[in-house]
Amino acid sequence: MTERSAGREGGEGTPGEHRTSAELERRYRRLLAVHPWAHRRVYEEEMLAVLLAGARPGQTRPGLADTVDLVGAGLRVRLRVGARGFTAPAWADAAAVTGLLVAVVLAAAAGKNVLDQLVADPSLPPPLRPAGPDPVDWLRVAGWLAVAVAAGAGLRRVAAVLAWAGVAGWLLLVGPGAADQPGYVVDTLPQFTLAVIAAAALTVPAPPRRAVRVLGPRRLAALTSGPIVVAGLLELNRATRPRVFTGLVTYESFLGLSTTSEAVMWLYDAGLAGSALTVCVAVLTLAAAVRRRVAVLLAPVAALVLVIDGALAGWAASTAHMGHVIPLVGAQWAMLALVSPVTFLAGVLLVRRREETQRMVALGRAADRERPTG
């Protein structure tokens, strides 16, 4: 122990030196707060003693090197702790379920896109109808179908590799169009975010066929059939829309559905709502810890869609009416890039805070029960 630390512990020194030491200690504690609480509980006093022992006489603020070192070390510890947390059973189960669900959703969306180009839309005049799917469209269907099958069969690594290949394909084929085709890039961002979620979720280590075991037969059937039924109903409505220039009365819905019968429209809406409700019930009946994490994993997509439909609504309308490309500014691209990870991190923090609060309340109740009465 140095003379300075001995003097501090024994109460020696002038009042001014004590004030200086207390001010330095308080600021060091602020920097140490970057470390997780569990780490500080074990090492904080030891680290603080070493830092104060190495301080210069009269020093009141941490040096730049100490500040960078403490903040960097704290962030590294938090990252290690956070990474270990994502391998916990609840996160592993939620990741397995989410990876399978998102793969099915993307496979259904890719299949509908191919059908959109194979089956003519009667409401469009012939010059506006698509020529047909290209090899990339077929590859998307096969790729995400393979991801879903591999995830369900317990081939997690194969599914993860295929999903990351899908992410890389979007970056190579769609990403470069950010400058001259920003509208198309923005329209496909939700699907790209889903692809990243699926790939990341399937990368989390989990026992073989974990998603199937967590879901059980009924929930598995609901989660896999729901997206397929939704895609099928949307495609059926598109293929049977009223023909152009017929003069028939049509009924429209906010989902883009179009029919000549109000009863048929209600049937479409009921089918879509029932399919979505089936998927929601399957997720909501999972264990509380798992369903909260599934919601956290899917929340980034919902946040991104809200930003695109809200903050970029004016840009989209202007682009449609001006007849030429209106580029997005840097701040808008930054918003689109950050909204998903920020939403995910916020969700993780909320889940951890909620569960830590529940754990502390349970410990308090247990202590109250064990406390002798009278």
CSV table of C-alpha atoms in Angstrom, one decimal:
chain,number,residue,atom,x,y,z
A,1,MET,CA,0.0,0.0,0.0
A,2,THR,CA,1.4,3.4,-0.9
A,3,GLU,CA,1.7,6.3,1.5
A,4,ARG,CA,-1.2,8.2,-0.3
A,5,SER,CA,-3.6,5.3,0.0
A,6,ALA,CA,-2.6,4.7,3.6
A,7,GLY,CA,-3.1,8.3,4.4
A,8,ARG,CA,-6.5,8.2,2.8
A,9,GLU,CA,-7.6,5.2,4.8
A,10,GLY,CA,-6.2,6.5,8.0
A,11,GLY,CA,-7.8,9.9,7.6
A,12,GLU,CA,-4.4,11.8,7.4
A,13,GLY,CA,-3.8,14.8,5.2
A,14,THR,CA,-5.2,18.3,5.0
A,15,PRO,CA,-8.9,19.1,4.4
A,16,GLY,CA,-8.0,20.3,0.9
A,17,GLU,CA,-6.3,17.0,0.1
A,18,HIS,CA,-9.4,15.1,1.4
A,19,ARG,CA,-11.7,17.1,-0.9
A,20,THR,CA,-9.4,16.6,-3.9
A,21,SER,CA,-9.3,12.8,-3.2
A,22,ALA,CA,-13.1,12.6,-2.7
A,23,GLU,CA,-13.7,14.5,-6.0
A,24,LEU,CA,-11.3,12.2,-7.9
A,25,GLU,CA,-12.9,9.1,-6.3
A,26,ARG,CA,-16.4,10.3,-7.3
A,27,ARG,CA,-15.4,10.8,-10.9
A,28,TYR,CA,-13.6,7.5,-11.1
A,29,ARG,CA,-16.8,5.8,-9.8
A,30,ARG,CA,-18.7,7.5,-12.6
A,31,LEU,CA,-16.4,5.9,-15.1
A,32,LEU,CA,-16.5,2.5,-13.4
A,33,ALA,CA,-20.3,2.6,-13.8
A,34,VAL,CA,-19.8,1.6,-17.4
A,35,HIS,CA,-19.0,-1.8,-16.1
A,36,PRO,CA,-21.9,-4.2,-15.3
A,37,TRP,CA,-23.2,-4.1,-11.8
A,38,ALA,CA,-22.2,-7.7,-11.0
A,39,HIS,CA,-18.6,-6.9,-12.1
A,40,ARG,CA,-18.5,-3.7,-10.1
A,41,ARG,CA,-19.8,-5.5,-7.0
A,42,VAL,CA,-16.7,-7.8,-7.0
A,43,TYR,CA,-13.9,-5.6,-8.4
A,44,GLU,CA,-14.9,-1.9,-8.0
A,45,GLU,CA,-13.2,-1.2,-4.7
A,46,GLU,CA,-10.0,-3.0,-5.8
A,47,MET,CA,-9.9,-1.1,-9.1
A,48,LEU,CA,-10.7,2.2,-7.3
A,49,ALA,CA,-7.8,1.7,-4.9
A,50,VAL,CA,-5.4,1.0,-7.7
A,51,LEU,CA,-6.6,4.1,-9.6
A,52,LEU,CA,-6.3,6.4,-6.6
A,53,ALA,CA,-2.9,5.0,-5.7
A,54,GLY,CA,-1.6,5.9,-9.1
A,55,ALA,CA,-3.1,9.4,-9.1
A,56,ARG,CA,-0.8,12.5,-9.1
A,57,PRO,CA,-0.8,14.8,-6.1
A,58,GLY,CA,-3.7,17.3,-6.4
A,59,GLN,CA,-5.3,15.5,-9.3
A,60,THR,CA,-9.1,16.0,-9.4
A,61,ARG,CA,-10.0,14.5,-12.8
A,62,PRO,CA,-9.2,11.1,-14.4
A,63,GLY,CA,-6.6,11.4,-17.2
A,64,LEU,CA,-7.5,10.7,-20.8
A,65,ALA,CA,-5.7,7.4,-20.9
A,66,ASP,CA,-7.5,6.2,-17.7
A,67,THR,CA,-10.9,7.4,-19.1
A,68,VAL,CA,-10.4,5.6,-22.4
A,69,ASP,CA,-9.2,2.4,-20.7
A,70,LEU,CA,-12.0,2.3,-18.2
A,71,VAL,CA,-14.8,3.0,-20.7
A,72,GLY,CA,-13.3,0.5,-23.2
A,73,ALA,CA,-12.9,-2.2,-20.6
A,74,GLY,CA,-16.4,-1.6,-19.3
A,75,LEU,CA,-17.9,-1.9,-22.8
A,76,ARG,CA,-15.9,-5.1,-23.5
A,77,VAL,CA,-17.2,-6.6,-20.3
A,78,ARG,CA,-20.8,-5.6,-21.1
A,79,LEU,CA,-20.5,-7.1,-24.6
A,80,ARG,CA,-19.1,-10.4,-23.1
A,81,VAL,CA,-21.9,-10.5,-20.6
A,82,GLY,CA,-24.5,-9.7,-23.2
A,83,ALA,CA,-23.2,-12.3,-25.6
A,84,ARG,CA,-23.4,-14.9,-22.9
A,85,GLY,CA,-27.0,-13.8,-22.2
A,86,PHE,CA,-28.0,-14.5,-25.7
A,87,THR,CA,-27.0,-18.2,-25.3
A,88,ALA,CA,-29.4,-18.5,-22.3
A,89,PRO,CA,-32.2,-21.1,-22.8
A,90,ALA,CA,-34.9,-18.5,-23.2
A,91,TRP,CA,-33.0,-16.6,-25.9
A,92,ALA,CA,-32.0,-19.8,-27.7
A,93,ASP,CA,-35.6,-21.0,-27.7
A,94,ALA,CA,-36.9,-17.6,-29.0
A,95,ALA,CA,-34.2,-17.5,-31.7
A,96,ALA,CA,-35.0,-21.0,-32.9
A,97,VAL,CA,-38.7,-20.2,-33.1
A,98,THR,CA,-38.1,-16.8,-34.7
A,99,GLY,CA,-35.7,-18.2,-37.3
A,100,LEU,CA,-38.2,-20.8,-38.4
A,101,LEU,CA,-41.1,-18.4,-38.5
A,102,VAL,CA,-39.3,-15.7,-40.5
A,103,ALA,CA,-37.9,-18.2,-42.9
A,104,VAL,CA,-41.5,-19.4,-43.6
A,105,VAL,CA,-42.7,-15.8,-44.0
A,106,LEU,CA,-39.9,-15.0,-46.5
A,107,ALA,CA,-40.5,-18.2,-48.4
A,108,ALA,CA,-44.2,-17.4,-48.7
A,109,ALA,CA,-43.4,-13.9,-49.8
A,110,ALA,CA,-41.0,-15.1,-52.4
A,111,GLY,CA,-43.5,-17.6,-53.7
A,112,LYS,CA,-46.2,-15.0,-54.0
A,113,ASN,CA,-43.7,-12.8,-55.9
A,114,VAL,CA,-43.2,-15.6,-58.5
A,115,LEU,CA,-46.9,-16.2,-58.8
A,116,ASP,CA,-47.4,-12.4,-59.3
A,117,GLN,CA,-45.3,-12.7,-62.5
A,118,LEU,CA,-46.7,-16.1,-63.7
A,119,VAL,CA,-50.4,-15.3,-63.2
A,120,ALA,CA,-51.8,-12.3,-65.1
A,121,ASP,CA,-53.6,-9.6,-63.1
A,122,PRO,CA,-56.9,-9.0,-64.9
A,123,SER,CA,-57.2,-5.4,-63.5
A,124,LEU,CA,-54.1,-4.4,-65.5
A,125,PRO,CA,-54.0,-3.8,-69.2
A,126,PRO,CA,-51.6,-6.3,-71.1
A,127,PRO,CA,-48.8,-3.8,-71.6
A,128,LEU,CA,-48.4,-3.4,-67.8
A,129,ARG,CA,-48.3,-7.1,-67.0
A,130,PRO,CA,-44.9,-8.6,-66.0
A,131,ALA,CA,-43.0,-10.7,-68.5
A,132,GLY,CA,-42.3,-13.5,-66.0
A,133,PRO,CA,-40.0,-14.4,-63.1
A,134,ASP,CA,-36.2,-14.4,-63.6
A,135,PRO,CA,-33.7,-16.9,-62.1
A,136,VAL,CA,-33.2,-14.7,-59.1
A,137,ASP,CA,-36.9,-14.9,-58.2
A,138,TRP,CA,-36.8,-18.7,-58.4
A,139,LEU,CA,-33.6,-18.8,-56.4
A,140,ARG,CA,-35.3,-16.7,-53.6
A,141,VAL,CA,-38.1,-19.2,-53.3
A,142,ALA,CA,-35.8,-22.2,-53.3
A,143,GLY,CA,-33.4,-20.6,-50.9
A,144,TRP,CA,-35.9,-19.5,-48.2
A,145,LEU,CA,-37.8,-22.7,-48.6
A,146,ALA,CA,-34.5,-24.6,-47.9
A,147,VAL,CA,-33.9,-22.4,-44.9
A,148,ALA,CA,-37.3,-23.2,-43.4
A,149,VAL,CA,-36.9,-26.9,-44.1
A,150,ALA,CA,-33.4,-27.0,-42.7
A,151,ALA,CA,-34.4,-25.1,-39.6
A,152,GLY,CA,-37.3,-27.4,-38.9
A,153,ALA,CA,-35.2,-30.5,-39.5
A,154,GLY,CA,-32.6,-29.4,-37.0
A,155,LEU,CA,-29.9,-28.5,-39.5
A,156,ARG,CA,-29.3,-25.1,-37.8
A,157,ARG,CA,-25.9,-24.4,-39.3
A,158,VAL,CA,-27.1,-25.2,-42.8
A,159,ALA,CA,-30.1,-23.0,-42.3
A,160,ALA,CA,-27.9,-20.2,-41.0
A,161,VAL,CA,-25.5,-20.3,-43.9
A,162,LEU,CA,-28.3,-20.2,-46.4
A,163,ALA,CA,-29.9,-17.3,-44.6
A,164,TRP,CA,-26.7,-15.3,-44.5
A,165,ALA,CA,-26.3,-16.1,-48.3
A,166,GLY,CA,-29.7,-14.5,-48.8
A,167,VAL,CA,-28.6,-11.4,-46.9
A,168,ALA,CA,-25.5,-11.2,-49.0
A,169,GLY,CA,-27.5,-11.6,-52.1
A,170,TRP,CA,-29.7,-8.6,-51.2
A,171,LEU,CA,-26.6,-6.5,-50.5
A,172,LEU,CA,-25.0,-7.4,-53.8
A,173,LEU,CA,-28.1,-7.2,-56.0
A,174,VAL,CA,-30.3,-4.5,-54.4
A,175,GLY,CA,-28.0,-2.5,-52.2
A,176,PRO,CA,-26.1,-0.8,-55.1
A,177,GLY,CA,-29.5,0.7,-56.3
A,178,ALA,CA,-29.6,3.0,-53.3
A,179,ALA,CA,-28.5,5.9,-55.5
A,180,ASP,CA,-30.6,5.5,-58.7
A,181,GLN,CA,-33.5,3.3,-57.3
A,182,PRO,CA,-34.0,4.4,-53.7
A,183,GLY,CA,-37.7,3.6,-53.9
A,184,TYR,CA,-37.1,0.0,-54.6
A,185,VAL,CA,-34.4,-0.3,-52.0
A,186,VAL,CA,-36.7,1.2,-49.3
A,187,ASP,CA,-39.6,-1.0,-50.3
A,188,THR,CA,-37.5,-4.1,-49.9
A,189,LEU,CA,-35.8,-3.0,-46.6
A,190,PRO,CA,-38.4,-4.8,-44.4
A,191,GLN,CA,-37.7,-8.1,-46.2
A,192,PHE,CA,-34.0,-7.5,-45.9
A,193,THR,CA,-34.4,-6.8,-42.1
A,194,LEU,CA,-36.4,-10.0,-41.8
A,195,ALA,CA,-33.6,-11.9,-43.6
A,196,VAL,CA,-31.0,-10.5,-41.2
A,197,ILE,CA,-33.2,-11.5,-38.2
A,198,ALA,CA,-33.6,-15.0,-39.6
A,199,ALA,CA,-29.9,-15.4,-40.2
A,200,ALA,CA,-28.9,-14.0,-36.8
A,201,ALA,CA,-31.5,-16.0,-35.0
A,202,LEU,CA,-30.4,-19.3,-36.7
A,203,THR,CA,-26.8,-18.5,-35.8
A,204,VAL,CA,-27.6,-18.6,-32.0
A,205,PRO,CA,-26.5,-22.0,-30.7
A,206,ALA,CA,-29.5,-24.3,-29.9
A,207,PRO,CA,-30.1,-28.0,-29.5
A,208,PRO,CA,-31.2,-29.9,-32.7
A,209,ARG,CA,-34.8,-29.4,-33.7
A,210,ARG,CA,-35.3,-27.0,-30.8
A,211,ALA,CA,-38.0,-24.9,-32.6
A,212,VAL,CA,-40.1,-28.1,-33.2
A,213,ARG,CA,-39.8,-29.1,-29.5
A,214,VAL,CA,-40.6,-25.7,-28.2
A,215,LEU,CA,-43.6,-25.2,-30.5
A,216,GLY,CA,-45.1,-28.6,-30.4
A,217,PRO,CA,-47.2,-30.0,-33.3
A,218,ARG,CA,-50.2,-27.6,-33.1
A,219,ARG,CA,-48.2,-24.4,-32.8
A,220,LEU,CA,-45.8,-25.6,-35.4
A,221,ALA,CA,-48.7,-26.1,-37.8
A,222,ALA,CA,-50.1,-22.7,-37.0
A,223,LEU,CA,-46.8,-20.9,-37.5
A,224,THR,CA,-46.0,-22.6,-40.8
A,225,SER,CA,-49.5,-22.5,-42.3
A,226,GLY,CA,-50.4,-19.0,-41.4
A,227,PRO,CA,-48.0,-17.1,-43.7
A,228,ILE,CA,-48.7,-19.6,-46.5
A,229,VAL,CA,-52.5,-19.1,-46.2
A,230,VAL,CA,-52.1,-15.3,-46.2
A,231,ALA,CA,-49.9,-15.3,-49.3
A,232,GLY,CA,-52.3,-17.7,-51.0
A,233,LEU,CA,-55.4,-15.5,-50.2
A,234,LEU,CA,-53.6,-12.4,-51.5
A,235,GLU,CA,-52.6,-14.1,-54.7
A,236,LEU,CA,-56.1,-15.6,-55.2
A,237,ASN,CA,-57.6,-12.1,-54.9
A,238,ARG,CA,-55.1,-10.6,-57.3
A,239,ALA,CA,-55.7,-13.3,-59.9
A,240,THR,CA,-59.5,-12.9,-59.7
A,241,ARG,CA,-59.8,-9.1,-59.5
A,242,PRO,CA,-62.5,-7.5,-61.7
A,243,ARG,CA,-61.3,-7.0,-65.3
A,244,VAL,CA,-60.3,-3.6,-66.4
A,245,PHE,CA,-62.9,-1.3,-68.1
A,246,THR,CA,-65.8,-3.7,-67.2
A,247,GLY,CA,-67.9,-1.0,-65.4
A,248,LEU,CA,-68.7,-3.3,-62.5
A,249,VAL,CA,-69.0,-2.0,-59.0
A,250,THR,CA,-65.9,-3.1,-57.0
A,251,TYR,CA,-65.2,-3.3,-53.3
A,252,GLU,CA,-61.8,-2.3,-52.0
A,253,SER,CA,-60.0,-2.9,-48.7
A,254,PHE,CA,-57.0,-1.3,-47.0
A,255,LEU,CA,-55.0,-4.4,-47.8
A,256,GLY,CA,-55.3,-3.8,-51.5
A,257,LEU,CA,-58.0,-6.4,-52.0
A,258,SER,CA,-60.6,-5.9,-54.8
A,259,THR,CA,-63.8,-7.8,-55.5
A,260,THR,CA,-67.2,-7.3,-57.0
A,261,SER,CA,-69.0,-8.8,-54.0
A,262,GLU,CA,-69.1,-7.4,-50.5
A,263,ALA,CA,-69.6,-10.9,-49.1
A,264,VAL,CA,-66.5,-12.2,-50.8
A,265,MET,CA,-64.6,-9.2,-49.4
A,266,TRP,CA,-65.7,-10.2,-45.9
A,267,LEU,CA,-64.5,-13.7,-46.6
A,268,TYR,CA,-61.1,-12.5,-47.7
A,269,ASP,CA,-60.8,-10.3,-44.6
A,270,ALA,CA,-61.9,-13.1,-42.3
A,271,GLY,CA,-59.4,-15.5,-43.8
A,272,LEU,CA,-56.5,-13.0,-43.5
A,273,ALA,CA,-57.5,-12.0,-39.9
A,274,GLY,CA,-57.9,-15.7,-38.9
A,275,SER,CA,-54.5,-16.6,-40.3
A,276,ALA,CA,-52.8,-13.7,-38.5
A,277,LEU,CA,-54.6,-14.5,-35.3
A,278,THR,CA,-53.6,-18.1,-35.5
A,279,VAL,CA,-49.9,-17.1,-35.7
A,280,CYS,CA,-50.3,-14.6,-32.9
A,281,VAL,CA,-52.0,-17.2,-30.6
A,282,ALA,CA,-49.3,-19.7,-31.3
A,283,VAL,CA,-46.7,-17.2,-30.2
A,284,LEU,CA,-48.7,-15.9,-27.2
A,285,THR,CA,-49.1,-19.4,-25.8
A,286,LEU,CA,-45.4,-19.9,-25.5
A,287,ALA,CA,-43.6,-19.5,-22.2
A,288,ALA,CA,-43.6,-15.9,-21.1
A,289,ALA,CA,-39.8,-15.5,-21.3
A,290,VAL,CA,-39.8,-17.0,-24.8
A,291,ARG,CA,-42.6,-14.9,-26.2
A,292,ARG,CA,-41.2,-11.7,-24.8
A,293,ARG,CA,-37.9,-12.4,-26.7
A,294,VAL,CA,-39.7,-13.4,-29.9
A,295,ALA,CA,-41.4,-10.0,-29.7
A,296,VAL,CA,-38.0,-8.3,-29.2
A,297,LEU,CA,-36.6,-10.1,-32.2
A,298,LEU,CA,-39.5,-9.1,-34.5
A,299,ALA,CA,-39.9,-5.5,-33.2
A,300,PRO,CA,-37.2,-4.1,-35.4
A,301,VAL,CA,-39.2,-4.9,-38.5
A,302,ALA,CA,-42.4,-3.3,-37.1
A,303,ALA,CA,-40.4,-0.2,-36.2
A,304,LEU,CA,-38.9,0.0,-39.7
A,305,VAL,CA,-42.3,-0.3,-41.4
A,306,LEU,CA,-43.7,2.5,-39.2
A,307,VAL,CA,-40.8,4.8,-40.0
A,308,ILE,CA,-41.1,4.1,-43.8
A,309,ASP,CA,-44.9,4.6,-43.7
A,310,GLY,CA,-44.7,7.6,-41.5
A,311,ALA,CA,-41.5,9.6,-41.7
A,312,LEU,CA,-40.9,8.8,-45.4
A,313,ALA,CA,-44.6,9.1,-46.6
A,314,GLY,CA,-44.0,12.6,-48.0
A,315,TRP,CA,-40.9,11.4,-49.8
A,316,ALA,CA,-42.7,8.4,-51.3
A,317,ALA,CA,-45.6,10.6,-52.5
A,318,SER,CA,-43.3,13.2,-54.0
A,319,THR,CA,-41.3,10.5,-55.8
A,320,ALA,CA,-44.5,9.0,-57.3
A,321,HIS,CA,-45.8,12.3,-58.6
A,322,MET,CA,-42.6,14.0,-59.7
A,323,GLY,CA,-41.8,11.4,-62.3
A,324,HIS,CA,-38.1,11.2,-61.5
A,325,VAL,CA,-35.9,9.9,-58.7
A,326,ILE,CA,-35.7,12.0,-55.5
A,327,PRO,CA,-32.7,10.8,-53.6
A,328,LEU,CA,-32.8,10.4,-49.9
A,329,VAL,CA,-30.5,12.6,-47.8
A,330,GLY,CA,-27.9,11.1,-45.4
A,331,ALA,CA,-30.0,11.7,-42.4
A,332,GLN,CA,-32.9,9.7,-43.9
A,333,TRP,CA,-30.6,6.8,-44.7
A,334,ALA,CA,-29.1,7.0,-41.2
A,335,MET,CA,-32.6,6.8,-39.7
A,336,LEU,CA,-33.4,3.8,-41.8
A,337,ALA,CA,-30.2,2.1,-40.8
A,338,LEU,CA,-30.4,2.8,-37.1
A,339,VAL,CA,-34.1,2.3,-36.3
A,340,SER,CA,-33.9,-1.5,-36.3
A,341,PRO,CA,-30.8,-2.0,-34.1
A,342,VAL,CA,-31.9,0.7,-31.7
A,343,THR,CA,-35.3,-0.9,-31.4
A,344,PHE,CA,-33.7,-4.3,-30.8
A,345,LEU,CA,-31.4,-3.0,-28.1
A,346,ALA,CA,-34.2,-1.1,-26.4
A,347,GLY,CA,-36.2,-4.3,-26.3
A,348,VAL,CA,-33.4,-6.3,-24.8
A,349,LEU,CA,-32.9,-3.7,-22.1
A,350,LEU,CA,-36.6,-3.6,-21.3
A,351,VAL,CA,-36.8,-7.4,-21.1
A,352,ARG,CA,-33.8,-7.6,-18.8
A,353,ARG,CA,-35.0,-4.8,-16.6
A,354,ARG,CA,-38.5,-6.4,-16.3
A,355,GLU,CA,-37.1,-9.8,-15.5
A,356,GLU,CA,-34.5,-8.4,-13.0
A,357,THR,CA,-37.4,-6.5,-11.3
A,358,GLN,CA,-39.5,-9.7,-11.1
A,359,ARG,CA,-36.5,-11.6,-9.7
A,360,MET,CA,-35.9,-9.0,-7.0
A,361,VAL,CA,-39.6,-9.0,-6.1
A,362,ALA,CA,-39.6,-12.8,-5.8
A,363,LEU,CA,-36.5,-12.7,-3.6
A,364,GLY,CA,-38.2,-10.1,-1.4
A,365,ARG,CA,-41.3,-12.1,-1.0
A,366,ALA,CA,-39.3,-15.3,-0.3
A,367,ALA,CA,-37.4,-13.4,2.4
A,368,ASP,CA,-40.6,-12.1,3.9
A,369,ARG,CA,-42.0,-15.6,4.1
A,370,GLU,CA,-38.8,-16.9,5.8
A,371,ARG,CA,-38.8,-14.0,8.3
A,372,PRO,CA,-39.9,-15.2,11.8
A,373,THR,CA,-43.2,-13.6,13.0
A,374,GLY,CA,-43.7,-12.3,16.5
